[in-house]
Amino acid sequence: MNHDELIKALYDETLLGNAPRVLELTNTAIESGMGPDTILFDALIPSLEEVGARFERGDYFVPEMLIAGKAMSGALNILRPLLAETGAESIGTYVMGTVKGDVHDIGKNLVNIMLEGAGFTVIDIGVQAAPEKFIAAIREHKPDIVGMSAFLTTTMPMFKVNIHEITKAGLRDEVIIMVGGAPVTQEYADAVGADGYAADASTAVRLAKDLIKKRRNLVSV
Ligand code: B1M
């Protein structure tokens, strides 16, 4: 298979949720010298976007969405060490979770992989993370940044609840708070009082580094 055929096959098999074939094709693509970011951004992510579009049109239902998501997650496990290849010293600690009521984790996991690749120590508190879980993780790990993902318009309001609870616990000044996820916007992030918003994983990494730098400069002044 040539480059274009491999990309097309990865896209099509993810769309069908054919996890074993997606794993096989991911390995073949890597062996052929294809970069992990090409596999991700040219095949897997566009395929999940199409899954979402089909779901919206009523051509796909939750089971199809689920198996496509599982196929993508399997490929992500293979890509993880390649995307996260780094010998860098930790540049900061990042607590990351998907908010309460929300089970989507592929986007969060991808952000985590890229953060790890950039040298962050990432503590993943999983999906459906209630405010108490964020608070406990802040107390235990003393992170520089807390990241919250929400992928549904119905779970986005949990950002505000979490920030309110973190403030009530007296921890708001201890951490930088970043939010993200498909339906989230900069305006929404500002409205809930987050310190930062990013639309995708690489922007999230860049922003995390900038926010830490700014905070450390402020502290040292
Ligand atoms: Co769901 N789902 N889903 N789903 N699902 C969406 C999100 C949806 C957009 C599909 C659609 O209608 N087009 C829609 C939400 C509509 C809305 O509210 N606006 C939707 C719905 C409605 C639902 C259910 C309600 C369906 C139902 O039951 N009727 C249900 C809700 C369950 C729940 O959470 N309570 C549901 C369930 C599921 C599955 C379990 C079947 C499965 C999840 C599997 C899993 O995650 N393990 C699933 C899937 C696979 C999707 C789609 C198809 C793919 C999501 C994905 O992984 N994208 C999705 C459609 C779509 O997104 N086009 C959809 C790829 C991923 C790499 O991108 O998640 O955007 P993304 O992450 C990006 C950025 O958002 C950003 O960086 C990531 C990487 O670049 N980012 C951050 C993420 N977190 C960040 C944090 C940051 C910064 C950036 O800072 C802290």
PDB file of C-alpha atoms and ligand atoms in Angstrom:
ATOM      1  CA  MET A   1       0.000   0.000   0.000  1.00  0.00           C
ATOM      2  CA  ASN A   2       1.305   3.465  -0.777  1.00  0.00           C
ATOM      3  CA  HIS A   3       1.012   6.508   1.513  1.00  0.00           C
ATOM      4  CA  ASP A   4      -2.409   7.643   0.252  1.00  0.00           C
ATOM      5  CA  GLU A   5      -3.855   4.131   0.311  1.00  0.00           C
ATOM      6  CA  LEU A   6      -2.701   3.662   3.905  1.00  0.00           C
ATOM      7  CA  ILE A   7      -4.249   6.978   4.993  1.00  0.00           C
ATOM      8  CA  LYS A   8      -7.503   6.099   3.241  1.00  0.00           C
ATOM      9  CA  ALA A   9      -7.590   2.593   4.736  1.00  0.00           C
ATOM     10  CA  LEU A  10      -6.950   3.971   8.241  1.00  0.00           C
ATOM     11  CA  TYR A  11      -9.713   6.530   7.751  1.00  0.00           C
ATOM     12  CA  ASP A  12     -12.203   3.954   6.400  1.00  0.00           C
ATOM     13  CA  GLU A  13     -11.486   1.241   8.995  1.00  0.00           C
ATOM     14  CA  THR A  14     -11.744   3.748  11.880  1.00  0.00           C
ATOM     15  CA  LEU A  15     -15.064   4.877  10.445  1.00  0.00           C
ATOM     16  CA  LEU A  16     -16.208   1.237  10.534  1.00  0.00           C
ATOM     17  CA  GLY A  17     -14.800   0.738  14.029  1.00  0.00           C
ATOM     18  CA  ASN A  18     -12.675  -2.182  12.862  1.00  0.00           C
ATOM     19  CA  ALA A  19     -10.214  -2.043  15.792  1.00  0.00           C
ATOM     20  CA  PRO A  20      -7.957  -5.010  14.851  1.00  0.00           C
ATOM     21  CA  ARG A  21      -7.540  -3.681  11.299  1.00  0.00           C
ATOM     22  CA  VAL A  22      -6.866  -0.134  12.576  1.00  0.00           C
ATOM     23  CA  LEU A  23      -4.116  -1.520  14.856  1.00  0.00           C
ATOM     24  CA  GLU A  24      -2.627  -3.495  11.996  1.00  0.00           C
ATOM     25  CA  LEU A  25      -2.705  -0.501   9.633  1.00  0.00           C
ATOM     26  CA  THR A  26      -1.237   1.806  12.277  1.00  0.00           C
ATOM     27  CA  ASN A  27       1.696  -0.585  12.713  1.00  0.00           C
ATOM     28  CA  THR A  28       2.124  -0.887   8.934  1.00  0.00           C
ATOM     29  CA  ALA A  29       2.070   2.904   8.576  1.00  0.00           C
ATOM     30  CA  ILE A  30       4.735   3.316  11.271  1.00  0.00           C
ATOM     31  CA  GLU A  31       6.893   0.575   9.704  1.00  0.00           C
ATOM     32  CA  SER A  32       6.601   2.357   6.353  1.00  0.00           C
ATOM     33  CA  GLY A  33       8.077   5.468   7.971  1.00  0.00           C
ATOM     34  CA  MET A  34       4.870   7.501   8.292  1.00  0.00           C
ATOM     35  CA  GLY A  35       5.032  10.023  11.152  1.00  0.00           C
ATOM     36  CA  PRO A  36       2.646   9.572  14.102  1.00  0.00           C
ATOM     37  CA  ASP A  37       1.266  13.078  13.580  1.00  0.00           C
ATOM     38  CA  THR A  38       0.390  12.266   9.948  1.00  0.00           C
ATOM     39  CA  ILE A  39      -1.479   9.138  11.068  1.00  0.00           C
ATOM     40  CA  LEU A  40      -3.308  11.172  13.682  1.00  0.00           C
ATOM     41  CA  PHE A  41      -4.129  14.382  11.836  1.00  0.00           C
ATOM     42  CA  ASP A  42      -4.606  13.036   8.293  1.00  0.00           C
ATOM     43  CA  ALA A  43      -6.489   9.827   9.073  1.00  0.00           C
ATOM     44  CA  LEU A  44      -7.738   9.169  12.612  1.00  0.00           C
ATOM     45  CA  ILE A  45      -9.030  12.599  13.652  1.00  0.00           C
ATOM     46  CA  PRO A  46     -10.771  13.336  10.301  1.00  0.00           C
ATOM     47  CA  SER A  47     -12.384   9.898  10.531  1.00  0.00           C
ATOM     48  CA  LEU A  48     -13.822  10.622  13.986  1.00  0.00           C
ATOM     49  CA  GLU A  49     -15.038  13.986  12.690  1.00  0.00           C
ATOM     50  CA  GLU A  50     -16.945  12.115  10.002  1.00  0.00           C
ATOM     51  CA  VAL A  51     -18.310   9.737  12.678  1.00  0.00           C
ATOM     52  CA  GLY A  52     -19.642  12.797  14.515  1.00  0.00           C
ATOM     53  CA  ALA A  53     -21.157  14.200  11.309  1.00  0.00           C
ATOM     54  CA  ARG A  54     -22.897  10.877  10.584  1.00  0.00           C
ATOM     55  CA  PHE A  55     -24.211  10.776  14.145  1.00  0.00           C
ATOM     56  CA  GLU A  56     -25.631  14.281  13.711  1.00  0.00           C
ATOM     57  CA  ARG A  57     -27.303  13.281  10.436  1.00  0.00           C
ATOM     58  CA  GLY A  58     -28.804  10.191  12.084  1.00  0.00           C
ATOM     59  CA  ASP A  59     -26.763   7.804   9.902  1.00  0.00           C
ATOM     60  CA  TYR A  60     -24.761   6.561  12.913  1.00  0.00           C
ATOM     61  CA  PHE A  61     -25.949   5.810  16.432  1.00  0.00           C
ATOM     62  CA  VAL A  62     -24.141   5.497  19.781  1.00  0.00           C
ATOM     63  CA  PRO A  63     -22.831   1.925  19.154  1.00  0.00           C
ATOM     64  CA  GLU A  64     -21.136   2.980  15.901  1.00  0.00           C
ATOM     65  CA  MET A  65     -19.684   6.019  17.640  1.00  0.00           C
ATOM     66  CA  LEU A  66     -18.451   3.780  20.467  1.00  0.00           C
ATOM     67  CA  ILE A  67     -16.665   1.234  18.291  1.00  0.00           C
ATOM     68  CA  ALA A  68     -15.075   3.963  16.164  1.00  0.00           C
ATOM     69  CA  GLY A  69     -13.866   5.607  19.401  1.00  0.00           C
ATOM     70  CA  LYS A  70     -12.432   2.282  20.597  1.00  0.00           C
ATOM     71  CA  ALA A  71     -10.606   1.774  17.310  1.00  0.00           C
ATOM     72  CA  MET A  72      -9.109   5.260  17.623  1.00  0.00           C
ATOM     73  CA  SER A  73      -8.097   4.645  21.264  1.00  0.00           C
ATOM     74  CA  GLY A  74      -6.286   1.439  20.287  1.00  0.00           C
ATOM     75  CA  ALA A  75      -4.295   3.297  17.634  1.00  0.00           C
ATOM     76  CA  LEU A  76      -3.555   6.076  20.125  1.00  0.00           C
ATOM     77  CA  ASN A  77      -1.976   3.503  22.470  1.00  0.00           C
ATOM     78  CA  ILE A  78       0.459   2.560  19.710  1.00  0.00           C
ATOM     79  CA  LEU A  79       1.163   6.208  18.856  1.00  0.00           C
ATOM     80  CA  ARG A  80       1.563   7.323  22.487  1.00  0.00           C
ATOM     81  CA  PRO A  81       5.259   6.430  22.932  1.00  0.00           C
ATOM     82  CA  LEU A  82       6.098   7.932  19.534  1.00  0.00           C
ATOM     83  CA  LEU A  83       4.283  11.188  20.216  1.00  0.00           C
ATOM     84  CA  ALA A  84       5.634  11.402  23.743  1.00  0.00           C
ATOM     85  CA  GLU A  85       9.268  10.656  22.873  1.00  0.00           C
ATOM     86  CA  THR A  86      11.238  13.024  25.074  1.00  0.00           C
ATOM     87  CA  GLY A  87      14.099  12.953  27.469  1.00  0.00           C
ATOM     88  CA  ALA A  88      13.161  16.350  28.814  1.00  0.00           C
ATOM     89  CA  GLU A  89      13.073  17.133  32.510  1.00  0.00           C
ATOM     90  CA  SER A  90       9.590  17.865  33.901  1.00  0.00           C
ATOM     91  CA  ILE A  91       8.641  21.466  33.154  1.00  0.00           C
ATOM     92  CA  GLY A  92       5.559  21.414  35.349  1.00  0.00           C
ATOM     93  CA  THR A  93       2.784  19.274  36.775  1.00  0.00           C
ATOM     94  CA  TYR A  94      -0.589  19.107  35.046  1.00  0.00           C
ATOM     95  CA  VAL A  95      -3.744  17.573  36.541  1.00  0.00           C
ATOM     96  CA  MET A  96      -6.200  16.699  33.804  1.00  0.00           C
ATOM     97  CA  GLY A  97      -9.741  15.333  33.834  1.00  0.00           C
ATOM     98  CA  THR A  98     -12.976  15.170  31.881  1.00  0.00           C
ATOM     99  CA  VAL A  99     -15.753  16.834  33.885  1.00  0.00           C
ATOM    100  CA  LYS A 100     -18.576  15.099  35.739  1.00  0.00           C
ATOM    101  CA  GLY A 101     -21.297  13.700  33.485  1.00  0.00           C
ATOM    102  CA  ASP A 102     -18.983  13.329  30.497  1.00  0.00           C
ATOM    103  CA  VAL A 103     -17.349  10.060  29.407  1.00  0.00           C
ATOM    104  CA  HIS A 104     -15.448  11.301  26.340  1.00  0.00           C
ATOM    105  CA  ASP A 105     -11.748  10.736  26.834  1.00  0.00           C
ATOM    106  CA  ILE A 106      -9.998  10.463  23.463  1.00  0.00           C
ATOM    107  CA  GLY A 107      -9.395  14.222  23.146  1.00  0.00           C
ATOM    108  CA  LYS A 108      -8.268  14.460  26.780  1.00  0.00           C
ATOM    109  CA  ASN A 109      -5.891  11.513  26.305  1.00  0.00           C
ATOM    110  CA  LEU A 110      -4.430  13.112  23.214  1.00  0.00           C
ATOM    111  CA  VAL A 111      -3.804  16.383  25.055  1.00  0.00           C
ATOM    112  CA  ASN A 112      -2.144  14.353  27.842  1.00  0.00           C
ATOM    113  CA  ILE A 113       0.139  12.570  25.388  1.00  0.00           C
ATOM    114  CA  MET A 114       1.239  15.858  23.832  1.00  0.00           C
ATOM    115  CA  LEU A 115       1.796  17.428  27.268  1.00  0.00           C
ATOM    116  CA  GLU A 116       3.916  14.450  28.324  1.00  0.00           C
ATOM    117  CA  GLY A 117       5.815  14.754  25.054  1.00  0.00           C
ATOM    118  CA  ALA A 118       6.542  18.405  25.862  1.00  0.00           C
ATOM    119  CA  GLY A 119       7.943  17.457  29.280  1.00  0.00           C
ATOM    120  CA  PHE A 120       4.967  17.887  31.623  1.00  0.00           C
ATOM    121  CA  THR A 121       4.247  15.416  34.412  1.00  0.00           C
ATOM    122  CA  VAL A 122       0.584  14.596  33.800  1.00  0.00           C
ATOM    123  CA  ILE A 123      -1.802  13.276  36.419  1.00  0.00           C
ATOM    124  CA  ASP A 124      -4.910  12.017  34.675  1.00  0.00           C
ATOM    125  CA  ILE A 125      -7.929  11.875  36.989  1.00  0.00           C
ATOM    126  CA  GLY A 126     -10.054  10.235  34.302  1.00  0.00           C
ATOM    127  CA  VAL A 127     -13.568  10.899  33.082  1.00  0.00           C
ATOM    128  CA  GLN A 128     -16.704  11.939  34.984  1.00  0.00           C
ATOM    129  CA  ALA A 129     -14.430  13.742  37.438  1.00  0.00           C
ATOM    130  CA  ALA A 130     -16.490  15.465  40.134  1.00  0.00           C
ATOM    131  CA  PRO A 131     -15.316  18.769  41.680  1.00  0.00           C
ATOM    132  CA  GLU A 132     -14.109  16.899  44.803  1.00  0.00           C
ATOM    133  CA  LYS A 133     -11.838  14.798  42.629  1.00  0.00           C
ATOM    134  CA  PHE A 134     -10.201  17.891  41.114  1.00  0.00           C
ATOM    135  CA  ILE A 135      -9.800  19.374  44.593  1.00  0.00           C
ATOM    136  CA  ALA A 136      -8.290  16.183  46.032  1.00  0.00           C
ATOM    137  CA  ALA A 137      -5.848  16.009  43.100  1.00  0.00           C
ATOM    138  CA  ILE A 138      -4.795  19.651  43.619  1.00  0.00           C
ATOM    139  CA  ARG A 139      -4.162  18.990  47.323  1.00  0.00           C
ATOM    140  CA  GLU A 140      -2.252  15.790  46.636  1.00  0.00           C
ATOM    141  CA  HIS A 141      -0.164  16.738  43.588  1.00  0.00           C
ATOM    142  CA  LYS A 142       0.161  20.538  43.914  1.00  0.00           C
ATOM    143  CA  PRO A 143       0.026  20.991  40.123  1.00  0.00           C
ATOM    144  CA  ASP A 144       0.974  24.134  38.239  1.00  0.00           C
ATOM    145  CA  ILE A 145      -2.057  23.680  35.977  1.00  0.00           C
ATOM    146  CA  VAL A 146      -5.459  22.024  36.222  1.00  0.00           C
ATOM    147  CA  GLY A 147      -6.985  21.121  32.867  1.00  0.00           C
ATOM    148  CA  MET A 148     -10.652  20.357  32.407  1.00  0.00           C
ATOM    149  CA  SER A 149     -12.186  18.844  29.281  1.00  0.00           C
ATOM    150  CA  ALA A 150     -15.885  18.885  28.380  1.00  0.00           C
ATOM    151  CA  PHE A 151     -17.225  17.528  25.100  1.00  0.00           C
ATOM    152  CA  LEU A 152     -20.954  18.130  25.485  1.00  0.00           C
ATOM    153  CA  THR A 153     -22.840  21.387  25.691  1.00  0.00           C
ATOM    154  CA  THR A 154     -24.637  19.860  28.674  1.00  0.00           C
ATOM    155  CA  THR A 155     -21.405  19.229  30.629  1.00  0.00           C
ATOM    156  CA  MET A 156     -19.607  22.511  29.845  1.00  0.00           C
ATOM    157  CA  PRO A 157     -21.327  24.229  32.812  1.00  0.00           C
ATOM    158  CA  MET A 158     -19.278  21.927  35.076  1.00  0.00           C
ATOM    159  CA  PHE A 159     -16.272  24.201  34.424  1.00  0.00           C
ATOM    160  CA  LYS A 160     -17.973  26.963  36.370  1.00  0.00           C
ATOM    161  CA  VAL A 161     -19.030  24.588  39.145  1.00  0.00           C
ATOM    162  CA  ASN A 162     -15.486  23.193  39.418  1.00  0.00           C
ATOM    163  CA  ILE A 163     -13.904  26.650  39.480  1.00  0.00           C
ATOM    164  CA  HIS A 164     -16.403  27.770  42.115  1.00  0.00           C
ATOM    165  CA  GLU A 165     -15.632  24.737  44.303  1.00  0.00           C
ATOM    166  CA  ILE A 166     -11.864  25.137  43.833  1.00  0.00           C
ATOM    167  CA  THR A 167     -12.204  28.799  44.872  1.00  0.00           C
ATOM    168  CA  LYS A 168     -14.336  27.834  47.903  1.00  0.00           C
ATOM    169  CA  ALA A 169     -11.655  25.344  48.931  1.00  0.00           C
ATOM    170  CA  GLY A 170      -9.140  28.235  48.957  1.00  0.00           C
ATOM    171  CA  LEU A 171      -7.098  26.742  46.094  1.00  0.00           C
ATOM    172  CA  ARG A 172      -7.908  29.043  43.174  1.00  0.00           C
ATOM    173  CA  ASP A 173      -4.736  31.128  43.553  1.00  0.00           C
ATOM    174  CA  GLU A 174      -2.594  28.004  43.720  1.00  0.00           C
ATOM    175  CA  VAL A 175      -3.328  26.814  40.182  1.00  0.00           C
ATOM    176  CA  ILE A 176      -3.690  27.943  36.601  1.00  0.00           C
ATOM    177  CA  ILE A 177      -6.965  26.616  35.153  1.00  0.00           C
ATOM    178  CA  MET A 178      -7.265  25.649  31.500  1.00  0.00           C
ATOM    179  CA  VAL A 179     -10.388  24.381  29.740  1.00  0.00           C
ATOM    180  CA  GLY A 180     -11.043  22.744  26.398  1.00  0.00           C
ATOM    181  CA  GLY A 181     -13.106  20.284  24.396  1.00  0.00           C
ATOM    182  CA  ALA A 182     -14.974  20.348  21.100  1.00  0.00           C
ATOM    183  CA  PRO A 183     -17.887  22.691  21.981  1.00  0.00           C
ATOM    184  CA  VAL A 184     -15.835  25.074  24.166  1.00  0.00           C
ATOM    185  CA  THR A 185     -14.877  28.557  22.938  1.00  0.00           C
ATOM    186  CA  GLN A 186     -12.588  31.318  24.179  1.00  0.00           C
ATOM    187  CA  GLU A 187     -15.676  33.393  25.108  1.00  0.00           C
ATOM    188  CA  TYR A 188     -17.049  30.514  27.171  1.00  0.00           C
ATOM    189  CA  ALA A 189     -13.689  30.003  28.895  1.00  0.00           C
ATOM    190  CA  ASP A 190     -13.551  33.715  29.769  1.00  0.00           C
ATOM    191  CA  ALA A 191     -17.134  33.662  31.043  1.00  0.00           C
ATOM    192  CA  VAL A 192     -16.457  30.812  33.476  1.00  0.00           C
ATOM    193  CA  GLY A 193     -13.264  32.423  34.771  1.00  0.00           C
ATOM    194  CA  ALA A 194     -10.683  30.032  33.316  1.00  0.00           C
ATOM    195  CA  ASP A 195      -7.126  31.278  32.769  1.00  0.00           C
ATOM    196  CA  GLY A 196      -6.782  29.675  29.368  1.00  0.00           C
ATOM    197  CA  TYR A 197      -8.534  27.885  26.536  1.00  0.00           C
ATOM    198  CA  ALA A 198      -7.115  25.906  23.626  1.00  0.00           C
ATOM    199  CA  ALA A 199      -8.920  24.377  20.679  1.00  0.00           C
ATOM    200  CA  ASP A 200      -6.536  21.480  20.117  1.00  0.00           C
ATOM    201  CA  ALA A 201      -3.745  19.505  21.721  1.00  0.00           C
ATOM    202  CA  SER A 202      -0.760  21.340  20.269  1.00  0.00           C
ATOM    203  CA  THR A 203      -2.213  24.762  21.116  1.00  0.00           C
ATOM    204  CA  ALA A 204      -2.943  23.430  24.616  1.00  0.00           C
ATOM    205  CA  VAL A 205       0.727  22.532  25.069  1.00  0.00           C
ATOM    206  CA  ARG A 206       1.938  25.908  23.806  1.00  0.00           C
ATOM    207  CA  LEU A 207      -0.509  27.753  26.036  1.00  0.00           C
ATOM    208  CA  ALA A 208       0.367  25.642  29.078  1.00  0.00           C
ATOM    209  CA  LYS A 209       4.037  26.534  28.664  1.00  0.00           C
ATOM    210  CA  ASP A 210       3.219  30.253  28.215  1.00  0.00           C
ATOM    211  CA  LEU A 211       0.925  30.383  31.233  1.00  0.00           C
ATOM    212  CA  ILE A 212       3.514  28.685  33.468  1.00  0.00           C
ATOM    213  CA  LYS A 213       6.231  31.032  32.263  1.00  0.00           C
ATOM    214  CA  LYS A 214       4.043  34.089  32.950  1.00  0.00           C
ATOM    215  CA  ARG A 215       3.133  32.832  36.418  1.00  0.00           C
ATOM    216  CA  ARG A 216       6.770  32.068  37.325  1.00  0.00           C
ATOM    217  CA  ASN A 217       7.900  35.490  36.079  1.00  0.00           C
ATOM    218  CA  LEU A 218       5.210  37.152  38.215  1.00  0.00           C
ATOM    219  CA  VAL A 219       6.254  35.169  41.284  1.00  0.00           C
ATOM    220  CA  SER A 220       9.940  35.999  40.834  1.00  0.00           C
ATOM    221  CA  VAL A 221       9.309  39.778  40.403  1.00  0.00           C
TER     222      VAL A 221
HETATM  223 CO1  B1M B   1     -20.095  11.522  21.740  1.00  0.00          CO
HETATM  224  N1  B1M B   1     -20.689  13.283  21.176  1.00  0.00           N
HETATM  225  N2  B1M B   1     -21.718  11.318  22.828  1.00  0.00           N
HETATM  226  N3  B1M B   1     -19.445   9.738  22.085  1.00  0.00           N
HETATM  227  N4  B1M B   1     -18.829  11.792  20.383  1.00  0.00           N
HETATM  228  C1  B1M B   1     -19.775  14.072  20.367  1.00  0.00           C
HETATM  229  C2  B1M B   1     -18.836  14.908  21.250  1.00  0.00           C
HETATM  230  C3  B1M B   1     -20.764  14.953  19.461  1.00  0.00           C
HETATM  231  C4  B1M B   1     -20.108  16.294  18.988  1.00  0.00           C
HETATM  232  C5  B1M B   1     -21.231  14.124  18.241  1.00  0.00           C
HETATM  233  C6  B1M B   1     -22.130  14.934  17.331  1.00  0.00           C
HETATM  234  O1  B1M B   1     -23.300  15.091  17.622  1.00  0.00           O
HETATM  235  N5  B1M B   1     -21.587  15.472  16.247  1.00  0.00           N
HETATM  236  C7  B1M B   1     -21.954  15.104  20.426  1.00  0.00           C
HETATM  237  C8  B1M B   1     -21.920  16.330  21.348  1.00  0.00           C
HETATM  238  C9  B1M B   1     -22.870  17.411  20.907  1.00  0.00           C
HETATM  239  C10 B1M B   1     -22.774  18.570  21.844  1.00  0.00           C
HETATM  240  O2  B1M B   1     -23.116  18.479  22.994  1.00  0.00           O
HETATM  241  N6  B1M B   1     -22.294  19.675  21.313  1.00  0.00           N
HETATM  242  C11 B1M B   1     -21.890  13.807  21.213  1.00  0.00           C
HETATM  243  C12 B1M B   1     -22.999  13.242  21.914  1.00  0.00           C
HETATM  244  C13 B1M B   1     -24.333  13.940  21.738  1.00  0.00           C
HETATM  245  C14 B1M B   1     -22.875  12.089  22.730  1.00  0.00           C
HETATM  246  C15 B1M B   1     -23.971  11.419  23.577  1.00  0.00           C
HETATM  247  C16 B1M B   1     -24.872  12.387  24.364  1.00  0.00           C
HETATM  248  C17 B1M B   1     -24.787  10.501  22.641  1.00  0.00           C
HETATM  249  C18 B1M B   1     -25.985   9.832  23.278  1.00  0.00           C
HETATM  250  O3  B1M B   1     -25.845   9.063  24.205  1.00  0.00           O
HETATM  251  N7  B1M B   1     -27.132  10.157  22.762  1.00  0.00           N
HETATM  252  C19 B1M B   1     -23.128  10.509  24.529  1.00  0.00           C
HETATM  253  C20 B1M B   1     -22.753  11.246  25.832  1.00  0.00           C
HETATM  254  C21 B1M B   1     -22.092  10.330  26.842  1.00  0.00           C
HETATM  255  C22 B1M B   1     -21.551  11.137  28.019  1.00  0.00           C
HETATM  256  O4  B1M B   1     -20.449  11.623  27.966  1.00  0.00           O
HETATM  257  N8  B1M B   1     -22.362  11.286  29.058  1.00  0.00           N
HETATM  258  C23 B1M B   1     -21.895  10.289  23.698  1.00  0.00           C
HETATM  259  C24 B1M B   1     -21.102   9.144  23.771  1.00  0.00           C
HETATM  260  C25 B1M B   1     -19.990   8.892  22.996  1.00  0.00           C
HETATM  261  C26 B1M B   1     -19.243   7.567  23.002  1.00  0.00           C
HETATM  262  C27 B1M B   1     -19.076   6.955  24.410  1.00  0.00           C
HETATM  263  C28 B1M B   1     -19.991   6.591  22.132  1.00  0.00           C
HETATM  264  C29 B1M B   1     -17.888   7.962  22.294  1.00  0.00           C
HETATM  265  C30 B1M B   1     -16.776   8.401  23.288  1.00  0.00           C
HETATM  266  C31 B1M B   1     -15.651   7.421  23.339  1.00  0.00           C
HETATM  267  C32 B1M B   1     -14.510   7.963  24.162  1.00  0.00           C
HETATM  268  O5  B1M B   1     -14.222   9.149  24.241  1.00  0.00           O
HETATM  269  N9  B1M B   1     -13.835   7.041  24.816  1.00  0.00           N
HETATM  270  C33 B1M B   1     -18.289   9.222  21.524  1.00  0.00           C
HETATM  271  C34 B1M B   1     -17.538   9.755  20.434  1.00  0.00           C
HETATM  272  C35 B1M B   1     -16.410   8.891  19.895  1.00  0.00           C
HETATM  273  C36 B1M B   1     -17.832  11.030  19.875  1.00  0.00           C
HETATM  274  C37 B1M B   1     -17.168  11.718  18.652  1.00  0.00           C
HETATM  275  C38 B1M B   1     -17.671  11.004  17.402  1.00  0.00           C
HETATM  276  C39 B1M B   1     -15.674  11.765  18.627  1.00  0.00           C
HETATM  277  C40 B1M B   1     -15.026  12.446  19.844  1.00  0.00           C
HETATM  278  C41 B1M B   1     -13.524  12.388  19.706  1.00  0.00           C
HETATM  279  O6  B1M B   1     -12.879  11.556  20.309  1.00  0.00           O
HETATM  280  N10 B1M B   1     -12.944  13.247  18.813  1.00  0.00           N
HETATM  281  C42 B1M B   1     -17.740  13.209  18.792  1.00  0.00           C
HETATM  282  C43 B1M B   1     -17.900  13.908  17.455  1.00  0.00           C
HETATM  283  C44 B1M B   1     -16.758  14.847  17.139  1.00  0.00           C
HETATM  284  O7  B1M B   1     -15.996  15.243  18.001  1.00  0.00           O
HETATM  285  N11 B1M B   1     -16.685  15.253  15.930  1.00  0.00           N
HETATM  286  C45 B1M B   1     -18.861  13.040  19.734  1.00  0.00           C
HETATM  287  C46 B1M B   1     -11.518  13.238  18.478  1.00  0.00           C
HETATM  288  C47 B1M B   1     -10.727  14.030  19.508  1.00  0.00           C
HETATM  289  C48 B1M B   1      -9.231  13.926  19.163  1.00  0.00           C
HETATM  290  O8  B1M B   1     -11.131  15.381  19.394  1.00  0.00           O
HETATM  291  O9  B1M B   1     -12.522  15.259  21.484  1.00  0.00           O
HETATM  292  O10 B1M B   1     -12.482  17.370  20.107  1.00  0.00           O
HETATM  293  P1  B1M B   1     -11.780  16.193  20.615  1.00  0.00           P
HETATM  294  O11 B1M B   1     -10.479  16.695  21.427  1.00  0.00           O
HETATM  295  C49 B1M B   1      -9.614  17.729  20.910  1.00  0.00           C
HETATM  296  C50 B1M B   1     -10.034  19.148  21.332  1.00  0.00           C
HETATM  297  O12 B1M B   1     -11.353  19.247  21.770  1.00  0.00           O
HETATM  298  C51 B1M B   1      -8.994  19.568  22.326  1.00  0.00           C
HETATM  299  O13 B1M B   1      -7.845  18.811  21.980  1.00  0.00           O
HETATM  300  C52 B1M B   1      -8.262  17.513  21.531  1.00  0.00           C
HETATM  301  C53 B1M B   1      -7.208  16.979  20.602  1.00  0.00           C
HETATM  302  O14 B1M B   1      -6.910  17.887  19.557  1.00  0.00           O
HETATM  303  N12 B1M B   1      -9.211  19.379  23.759  1.00  0.00           N
HETATM  304  C54 B1M B   1      -8.642  20.222  24.679  1.00  0.00           C
HETATM  305  C55 B1M B   1      -9.844  18.407  24.423  1.00  0.00           C
HETATM  306  N13 B1M B   1      -9.732  18.583  25.745  1.00  0.00           N
HETATM  307  C56 B1M B   1      -8.989  19.693  25.926  1.00  0.00           C
HETATM  308  C57 B1M B   1      -8.562  20.322  27.101  1.00  0.00           C
HETATM  309  C58 B1M B   1      -7.773  21.478  26.980  1.00  0.00           C
HETATM  310  C59 B1M B   1      -7.464  21.991  25.730  1.00  0.00           C
HETATM  311  C60 B1M B   1      -7.876  21.370  24.562  1.00  0.00           C
HETATM  312  O15 B1M B   1      -7.324  22.165  28.051  1.00  0.00           O
HETATM  313  C61 B1M B   1      -7.557  21.655  29.343  1.00  0.00           C
END
